[in-house]
PDB file of C-alpha atoms in Angstrom:
ATOM      1  CA  LEU A   1      -0.095   0.016  -0.276  1.00 90.00           C
ATOM      2  CA  TRP A   2       3.036   2.256   0.659  1.00 88.00           C
ATOM      3  CA  LEU A   3       4.376   1.542  -2.245  1.00 89.00           C
ATOM      4  CA  LEU A   4       1.436   1.542  -4.373  1.00 91.00           C
ATOM      5  CA  LEU A   5       0.702   5.371  -2.983  1.00 88.00           C
ATOM      6  CA  TYR A   6       4.297   6.840  -3.624  1.00 88.00           C
ATOM      7  CA  PHE A   7       3.677   5.705  -7.309  1.00 89.00           C
ATOM      8  CA  VAL A   8       0.632   7.415  -7.188  1.00 90.00           C
ATOM      9  CA  VAL A   9       1.325  10.325  -5.419  1.00 87.00           C
ATOM     10  CA  GLN A  10       4.806  10.874  -6.679  1.00 83.00           C
ATOM     11  CA  ASN A  11       5.790  13.514  -3.911  1.00 82.00           C
ATOM     12  CA  SER A  12       8.912  12.497  -2.583  1.00 79.00           C
ATOM     13  CA  TYR A  13       8.166  15.269   0.888  1.00 81.00           C
ATOM     14  CA  ILE A  14       4.700  13.424   1.126  1.00 83.00           C
ATOM     15  CA  ILE A  15       5.449   9.903   0.636  1.00 86.00           C
ATOM     16  CA  PRO A  16       8.371   9.385   0.726  1.00 89.00           C
ATOM     17  CA  ALA A  17       9.897   6.005  -1.359  1.00 88.00           C
ATOM     18  CA  PRO A  18       9.548   3.075   1.148  1.00 90.00           C
ATOM     19  CA  PHE A  19      12.974   1.787   0.120  1.00 91.00           C
ATOM     20  CA  VAL A  20      14.457   5.507   1.123  1.00 91.00           C
ATOM     21  CA  VAL A  21      13.284   4.977   4.370  1.00 92.00           C
ATOM     22  CA  ILE A  22      14.157   1.851   5.103  1.00 92.00           C
ATOM     23  CA  LYS A  23      17.654   2.438   4.945  1.00 93.00           C
ATOM     24  CA  ASN A  24      17.852   5.756   6.424  1.00 92.00           C
ATOM     25  CA  GLY A  25      15.705   3.328   9.009  1.00 91.00           C
ATOM     26  CA  ILE A  26      18.982   1.249   9.236  1.00 92.00           C
ATOM     27  CA  MET A  27      20.868   3.656   9.348  1.00 92.00           C
ATOM     28  CA  LEU A  28      19.643   5.476  12.534  1.00 90.00           C
ATOM     29  CA  LEU A  29      21.352   2.069  14.104  1.00 88.00           C
ATOM     30  CA  PHE A  30      24.430   2.872  13.362  1.00 89.00           C
ATOM     31  CA  SER A  31      24.027   6.353  15.278  1.00 86.00           C
ATOM     32  CA  GLY A  32      25.456   6.952  18.098  1.00 87.00           C
ATOM     33  CA  GLU A  33      23.168  10.229  19.243  1.00 90.00           C
ATOM     34  CA  PHE A  34      19.701   7.984  17.988  1.00 91.00           C
ATOM     35  CA  TYR A  35      21.017   5.361  20.575  1.00 92.00           C
ATOM     36  CA  LEU A  36      20.914   8.753  23.621  1.00 93.00           C
ATOM     37  CA  LEU A  37      17.667   9.432  22.088  1.00 92.00           C
ATOM     38  CA  LEU A  38      16.358   5.456  22.593  1.00 93.00           C
ATOM     39  CA  LEU A  39      17.699   5.532  25.420  1.00 94.00           C
ATOM     40  CA  SER A  40      16.373   8.693  27.327  1.00 93.00           C
ATOM     41  CA  THR A  41      12.848   7.569  25.873  1.00 94.00           C
ATOM     42  CA  LEU A  42      13.486   3.856  26.916  1.00 94.00           C
ATOM     43  CA  LEU A  43      13.665   4.853  30.855  1.00 95.00           C
ATOM     44  CA  ARG A  44      10.449   6.891  30.636  1.00 94.00           C
ATOM     45  CA  VAL A  45       9.028   4.346  29.111  1.00 95.00           C
ATOM     46  CA  LEU A  46      10.895   0.911  31.971  1.00 95.00           C
ATOM     47  CA  CYS A  47       9.846   3.594  34.736  1.00 94.00           C
ATOM     48  CA  GLY A  48       5.990   3.849  33.597  1.00 93.00           C
ATOM     49  CA  VAL A  49       6.381   0.290  33.199  1.00 94.00           C
ATOM     50  CA  ILE A  50       7.525  -0.810  36.240  1.00 94.00           C
ATOM     51  CA  ILE A  51       5.006   1.769  38.243  1.00 94.00           C
ATOM     52  CA  SER A  52       2.317   0.687  36.893  1.00 93.00           C
ATOM     53  CA  LEU A  53       2.468  -3.186  37.316  1.00 91.00           C
ATOM     54  CA  THR A  54       3.731  -2.390  40.942  1.00 92.00           C
ATOM     55  CA  LEU A  55       0.702  -0.312  41.572  1.00 93.00           C
ATOM     56  CA  ALA A  56      -1.346  -2.860  39.373  1.00 92.00           C
ATOM     57  CA  GLY A  57      -0.027  -5.541  41.643  1.00 88.00           C
ATOM     58  CA  VAL A  58      -0.285  -4.516  44.900  1.00 90.00           C
ATOM     59  CA  GLY A  59      -4.697  -3.474  43.754  1.00 91.00           C
ATOM     60  CA  ALA A  60      -4.920  -6.857  42.160  1.00 88.00           C
ATOM     61  CA  THR A  61      -4.274  -9.084  45.606  1.00 84.00           C
ATOM     62  CA  ILE A  62      -5.513  -6.753  47.518  1.00 87.00           C
ATOM     63  CA  CYS A  63      -9.043  -7.270  45.547  1.00 87.00           C
ATOM     64  CA  VAL A  64      -8.396 -10.692  45.684  1.00 80.00           C
ATOM     65  CA  TYR A  65      -8.664 -11.270  49.539  1.00 78.00           C
ATOM     66  CA  HIS A  66     -11.627  -7.979  49.736  1.00 81.00           C
ATOM     67  CA  LYS A  67     -14.297  -7.517  47.601  1.00 78.00           C
ATOM     68  CA  THR A  68     -15.535  -4.931  49.537  1.00 84.00           C
ATOM     69  CA  PHE A  69     -12.267  -3.230  48.003  1.00 87.00           C
ATOM     70  CA  ASN A  70     -12.694  -4.237  44.170  1.00 83.00           C
ATOM     71  CA  ALA A  71     -15.750  -2.469  44.465  1.00 86.00           C
ATOM     72  CA  PHE A  72     -14.180   0.476  45.540  1.00 88.00           C
ATOM     73  CA  ILE A  73     -10.861   0.384  42.129  1.00 90.00           C
ATOM     74  CA  ALA A  74     -13.916  -0.887  39.538  1.00 87.00           C
ATOM     75  CA  PRO A  75     -14.807   2.364  38.582  1.00 90.00           C
ATOM     76  CA  ILE A  76     -11.345   3.899  39.050  1.00 91.00           C
ATOM     77  CA  MET A  77      -9.962   1.223  36.724  1.00 90.00           C
ATOM     78  CA  ALA A  78     -13.182   2.045  34.183  1.00 89.00           C
ATOM     79  CA  THR A  79     -12.523   5.427  34.540  1.00 90.00           C
ATOM     80  CA  LEU A  80      -9.135   5.595  33.588  1.00 89.00           C
ATOM     81  CA  ARG A  81      -9.640   2.836  30.971  1.00 88.00           C
ATOM     82  CA  SER A  82     -12.141   5.896  29.270  1.00 88.00           C
ATOM     83  CA  LEU A  83      -8.905   8.366  29.599  1.00 85.00           C
ATOM     84  CA  PRO A  84      -8.392  10.691  26.371  1.00 86.00           C
ATOM     85  CA  THR A  85      -4.650  10.176  26.361  1.00 82.00           C
ATOM     86  CA  LEU A  86      -3.846  13.509  24.360  1.00 81.00           C
ATOM     87  CA  ALA A  87      -6.333  15.459  26.607  1.00 85.00           C
ATOM     88  CA  VAL A  88      -4.766  14.555  29.346  1.00 87.00           C
ATOM     89  CA  LEU A  89      -1.766  15.393  28.468  1.00 86.00           C
ATOM     90  CA  LEU A  90      -2.360  18.356  27.658  1.00 86.00           C
ATOM     91  CA  ILE A  91      -3.583  19.032  30.816  1.00 88.00           C
ATOM     92  CA  ILE A  92      -0.673  17.126  32.935  1.00 88.00           C
ATOM     93  CA  LEU A  93       1.625  19.804  30.855  1.00 86.00           C
ATOM     94  CA  VAL A  94      -0.128  22.784  32.723  1.00 85.00           C
ATOM     95  CA  PHE A  95       1.322  21.380  36.370  1.00 86.00           C
ATOM     96  CA  ILE A  96       3.780  18.723  35.351  1.00 87.00           C
ATOM     97  CA  ASP A  97       7.571  19.024  33.762  1.00 87.00           C
ATOM     98  CA  ARG A  98       6.787  18.361  29.879  1.00 87.00           C
ATOM     99  CA  ASN A  99      10.402  15.710  30.661  1.00 88.00           C
ATOM    100  CA  PHE A 100       7.733  13.294  33.367  1.00 91.00           C
ATOM    101  CA  ALA A 101       4.663  14.012  32.077  1.00 90.00           C
ATOM    102  CA  PRO A 102       4.977  11.517  29.010  1.00 92.00           C
ATOM    103  CA  VAL A 103       5.383   8.939  32.333  1.00 93.00           C
ATOM    104  CA  VAL A 104       2.447  10.221  34.185  1.00 92.00           C
ATOM    105  CA  VAL A 105       0.138   9.253  30.873  1.00 90.00           C
ATOM    106  CA  CYS A 106       2.042   5.807  30.532  1.00 91.00           C
ATOM    107  CA  MET A 107       1.260   5.325  34.027  1.00 93.00           C
ATOM    108  CA  LEU A 108      -2.339   6.359  33.080  1.00 91.00           C
ATOM    109  CA  SER A 109      -2.993   4.045  30.675  1.00 91.00           C
ATOM    110  CA  LEU A 110      -1.374   0.759  31.599  1.00 93.00           C
ATOM    111  CA  ILE A 111      -2.507   0.978  34.904  1.00 93.00           C
ATOM    112  CA  PRO A 112      -6.077  -0.707  34.113  1.00 93.00           C
ATOM    113  CA  LEU A 113      -4.260  -3.104  31.411  1.00 91.00           C
ATOM    114  CA  ALA A 114      -2.232  -4.492  34.022  1.00 92.00           C
ATOM    115  CA  PHE A 115      -4.833  -4.826  36.957  1.00 92.00           C
ATOM    116  CA  SER A 116      -7.464  -6.026  34.455  1.00 90.00           C
ATOM    117  CA  GLU A 117      -4.512  -9.285  33.484  1.00 88.00           C
ATOM    118  CA  ILE A 118      -3.185  -9.819  36.544  1.00 88.00           C
ATOM    119  CA  TYR A 119      -6.350  -9.453  39.322  1.00 88.00           C
ATOM    120  CA  ASP A 120      -7.848 -12.471  36.237  1.00 86.00           C
ATOM    121  CA  TRP A 121      -5.092 -14.630  36.967  1.00 82.00           C
ATOM    122  CA  LEU A 122      -5.152 -14.366  40.442  1.00 81.00           C
ATOM    123  CA  LYS A 123      -8.425 -15.361  41.358  1.00 81.00           C
ATOM    124  CA  LYS A 124      -8.493 -17.388  38.892  1.00 78.00           C
ATOM    125  CA  SER A 125      -5.147 -18.801  40.320  1.00 72.00           C
ATOM    126  CA  TYR A 126      -7.114 -18.089  44.176  1.00 65.00           C
ATOM    127  CA  ASN A 127     -10.349 -19.896  43.317  1.00 63.00           C
ATOM    128  CA  THR A 128      -7.989 -22.981  42.297  1.00 65.00           C
ATOM    129  CA  SER A 129      -5.344 -23.440  44.578  1.00 67.00           C
ATOM    130  CA  ASN A 130      -6.175 -21.862  48.283  1.00 64.00           C
ATOM    131  CA  GLU A 131      -8.357 -24.781  48.830  1.00 64.00           C
ATOM    132  CA  MET A 132      -5.712 -27.693  47.835  1.00 67.00           C
ATOM    133  CA  LEU A 133      -2.936 -25.038  50.000  1.00 64.00           C
ATOM    134  CA  THR A 134      -5.434 -24.686  53.267  1.00 63.00           C
ATOM    135  CA  LEU A 135      -6.230 -28.240  53.017  1.00 61.00           C
ATOM    136  CA  TYR A 136      -2.574 -28.755  53.558  1.00 60.00           C
ATOM    137  CA  ASN A 137      -1.700 -26.444  55.766  1.00 65.00           C
ATOM    138  CA  VAL A 138       0.370 -25.019  54.030  1.00 65.00           C
ATOM    139  CA  SER A 139       2.208 -21.917  55.292  1.00 66.00           C
ATOM    140  CA  LYS A 140       1.326 -18.141  54.263  1.00 62.00           C
ATOM    141  CA  LYS A 141       5.145 -18.002  53.445  1.00 65.00           C
ATOM    142  CA  THR A 142       4.818 -20.804  50.567  1.00 69.00           C
ATOM    143  CA  GLN A 143       1.571 -20.095  49.650  1.00 64.00           C
ATOM    144  CA  VAL A 144       2.663 -16.106  48.246  1.00 65.00           C
ATOM    145  CA  LYS A 145       5.995 -18.180  46.891  1.00 69.00           C
ATOM    146  CA  VAL A 146       3.839 -20.119  44.865  1.00 69.00           C
ATOM    147  CA  TYR A 147       1.932 -17.801  43.537  1.00 69.00           C
ATOM    148  CA  LEU A 148       4.888 -15.397  42.725  1.00 70.00           C
ATOM    149  CA  VAL A 149       6.219 -18.618  40.730  1.00 71.00           C
ATOM    150  CA  GLY A 150       2.963 -19.390  39.056  1.00 73.00           C
ATOM    151  CA  ILE A 151       2.455 -15.552  38.132  1.00 76.00           C
ATOM    152  CA  LEU A 152       5.370 -14.677  36.693  1.00 80.00           C
ATOM    153  CA  PRO A 153       5.106 -16.439  33.150  1.00 79.00           C
ATOM    154  CA  THR A 154       2.010 -13.956  32.972  1.00 78.00           C
ATOM    155  CA  LEU A 155       4.181 -10.996  34.990  1.00 82.00           C
ATOM    156  CA  VAL A 156       7.108 -10.842  31.965  1.00 84.00           C
ATOM    157  CA  LYS A 157       4.330 -11.482  29.324  1.00 82.00           C
ATOM    158  CA  GLU A 158       2.634  -8.728  30.459  1.00 84.00           C
ATOM    159  CA  PHE A 159       5.410  -6.491  31.155  1.00 89.00           C
ATOM    160  CA  PHE A 160       6.679  -6.690  27.570  1.00 88.00           C
ATOM    161  CA  THR A 161       3.136  -5.769  26.189  1.00 87.00           C
ATOM    162  CA  LEU A 162       3.026  -3.584  28.564  1.00 91.00           C
ATOM    163  CA  PHE A 163       5.766  -1.899  27.048  1.00 92.00           C
ATOM    164  CA  SER A 164       5.758  -2.117  23.650  1.00 90.00           C
ATOM    165  CA  PHE A 165       2.390  -0.158  24.190  1.00 91.00           C
ATOM    166  CA  GLY A 166       4.108   1.663  26.659  1.00 92.00           C
ATOM    167  CA  LEU A 167       6.312   2.683  24.069  1.00 93.00           C
ATOM    168  CA  LYS A 168       3.794   4.311  21.944  1.00 91.00           C
ATOM    169  CA  LEU A 169       2.530   6.371  24.301  1.00 91.00           C
ATOM    170  CA  VAL A 170       5.499   7.803  25.935  1.00 93.00           C
ATOM    171  CA  VAL A 171       6.304   8.671  22.300  1.00 93.00           C
ATOM    172  CA  SER A 172       3.329  10.643  20.898  1.00 90.00           C
ATOM    173  CA  GLY A 173       3.234  12.284  24.656  1.00 90.00           C
ATOM    174  CA  GLU A 174       7.049  13.821  23.380  1.00 91.00           C
ATOM    175  CA  ILE A 175       5.734  14.065  20.947  1.00 91.00           C
ATOM    176  CA  LEU A 176       2.631  16.291  21.943  1.00 88.00           C
ATOM    177  CA  ALA A 177       5.537  17.828  24.666  1.00 87.00           C
ATOM    178  CA  ASN A 178       7.998  18.362  22.189  1.00 87.00           C
ATOM    179  CA  VAL A 179      10.809  16.842  24.991  1.00 89.00           C
ATOM    180  CA  TYR A 180      13.981  17.386  24.158  1.00 87.00           C
ATOM    181  CA  LYS A 181      16.414  14.908  23.402  1.00 88.00           C
ATOM    182  CA  SER A 182      13.910  12.239  22.870  1.00 92.00           C
ATOM    183  CA  ILE A 183      12.280   9.915  20.505  1.00 93.00           C
ATOM    184  CA  GLY A 184       9.497  12.236  20.093  1.00 92.00           C
ATOM    185  CA  GLY A 185      11.003  14.827  21.026  1.00 92.00           C
ATOM    186  CA  THR A 186      13.224  14.574  17.451  1.00 93.00           C
ATOM    187  CA  ILE A 187       9.905  13.177  15.446  1.00 92.00           C
ATOM    188  CA  HIS A 188       8.965  16.765  16.495  1.00 91.00           C
ATOM    189  CA  GLN A 189      11.242  18.674  14.957  1.00 90.00           C
ATOM    190  CA  ALA A 190      11.412  16.424  11.550  1.00 88.00           C
ATOM    191  CA  SER A 191       8.016  17.171  11.352  1.00 87.00           C
ATOM    192  CA  THR A 192       8.088  20.997  11.476  1.00 84.00           C
ATOM    193  CA  TYR A 193      11.093  21.563   9.044  1.00 82.00           C
ATOM    194  CA  SER A 194       9.321  19.231   7.312  1.00 79.00           C
ATOM    195  CA  ASN A 195      11.776  16.435   6.832  1.00 87.00           C
ATOM    196  CA  THR A 196       9.367  13.884   5.924  1.00 88.00           C
ATOM    197  CA  ILE A 197      11.914  10.563   5.483  1.00 89.00           C
ATOM    198  CA  TYR A 198      13.452  10.965   8.971  1.00 91.00           C
ATOM    199  CA  LEU A 199      10.036  11.347  10.471  1.00 91.00           C
ATOM    200  CA  MET A 200       9.165   8.284   8.866  1.00 92.00           C
ATOM    201  CA  ALA A 201      12.284   6.361   9.402  1.00 92.00           C
ATOM    202  CA  LEU A 202      12.119   6.998  13.499  1.00 91.00           C
ATOM    203  CA  THR A 203       8.444   5.939  13.126  1.00 91.00           C
ATOM    204  CA  LEU A 204       9.042   3.053  11.875  1.00 92.00           C
ATOM    205  CA  VAL A 205      12.414   2.274  13.551  1.00 91.00           C
ATOM    206  CA  VAL A 206      10.008   2.281  16.688  1.00 90.00           C
ATOM    207  CA  CYS A 207       7.242   0.349  15.506  1.00 91.00           C
ATOM    208  CA  VAL A 208       9.644  -2.386  14.312  1.00 91.00           C
ATOM    209  CA  ILE A 209      11.357  -1.621  18.127  1.00 90.00           C
ATOM    210  CA  GLY A 210       7.326  -2.318  19.419  1.00 87.00           C
ATOM    211  CA  ILE A 211       6.967  -5.796  17.427  1.00 90.00           C
ATOM    212  CA  VAL A 212      10.247  -7.352  18.967  1.00 90.00           C
ATOM    213  CA  LEU A 213       9.770  -6.451  22.269  1.00 86.00           C
ATOM    214  CA  GLU A 214       6.619  -8.524  22.308  1.00 84.00           C
ATOM    215  CA  VAL A 215       7.614 -10.978  20.247  1.00 87.00           C
ATOM    216  CA  VAL A 216      10.554 -11.483  22.427  1.00 87.00           C
ATOM    217  CA  GLY A 217       7.853 -11.518  25.605  1.00 82.00           C
ATOM    218  CA  LYS A 218       5.916 -14.064  24.185  1.00 82.00           C
ATOM    219  CA  ILE A 219       8.618 -16.348  24.019  1.00 86.00           C
ATOM    220  CA  ILE A 220      10.026 -15.706  27.170  1.00 84.00           C
ATOM    221  CA  SER A 221       7.007 -16.619  28.738  1.00 77.00           C
ATOM    222  CA  SER A 222       6.189 -19.278  26.341  1.00 79.00           C
ATOM    223  CA  LYS A 223       8.725 -20.747  27.729  1.00 79.00           C
ATOM    224  CA  MET A 224       9.127 -20.678  31.382  1.00 74.00           C
ATOM    225  CA  GLU A 225       5.384 -21.779  31.421  1.00 65.00           C
ATOM    226  CA  GLY A 226       6.515 -25.084  29.486  1.00 63.00           C
ATOM    227  CA  ASN A 227       9.602 -25.595  32.572  1.00 60.00           C
ATOM    228  CA  TYR A 228       6.910 -24.819  35.009  1.00 52.00           C
ATOM    229  CA  LEU A 229       4.098 -26.615  33.971  1.00 50.00           C
TER     230      LEU A 229
END
């Protein structure tokens, strides 16, 4: 479709040739400056994912054992799912430094996703394992270890999935906030100066990185599940 549009439009400023963009994307991988930009963005994503998984994990664990808390937190998660990401970012930029705003937006979007996945696993595991663990009088410490070992493949898979999705969120946030020395900020500058080839090359590389991360997460988690089973 891209190649077809290139031949139809015949204007490299609007639709650059795919092979030119791919060539520029490969050249980025040999640029030290690109890796500095990527590191800055990945650190924001990592912060957002770790905080989101931690808060979601704690909340999901409490909800499994206390239904009252579940009734309290359910509407909060529903509200977070319905938040318009970019609109929220514009509001957050009024109160928070532009370097941290993408992280906050990333967290607000990832927490309900992580909570739902972890809560579903814990509830299913609790219903199937709790009776057996209680019957054999397994200590609380050992019970915690059993649940942690069981949920580890899910957490690994969820981490990479959230990281892939969080990368898109953070880059979008960096573009809107025009964060200095970041992937998103560089895309914003490329757009401002109508450098379409560089803009699309950066976007293509980010997409590939996101896909690779998600695939790696699935492979690792499937191997872990196989070992545990």
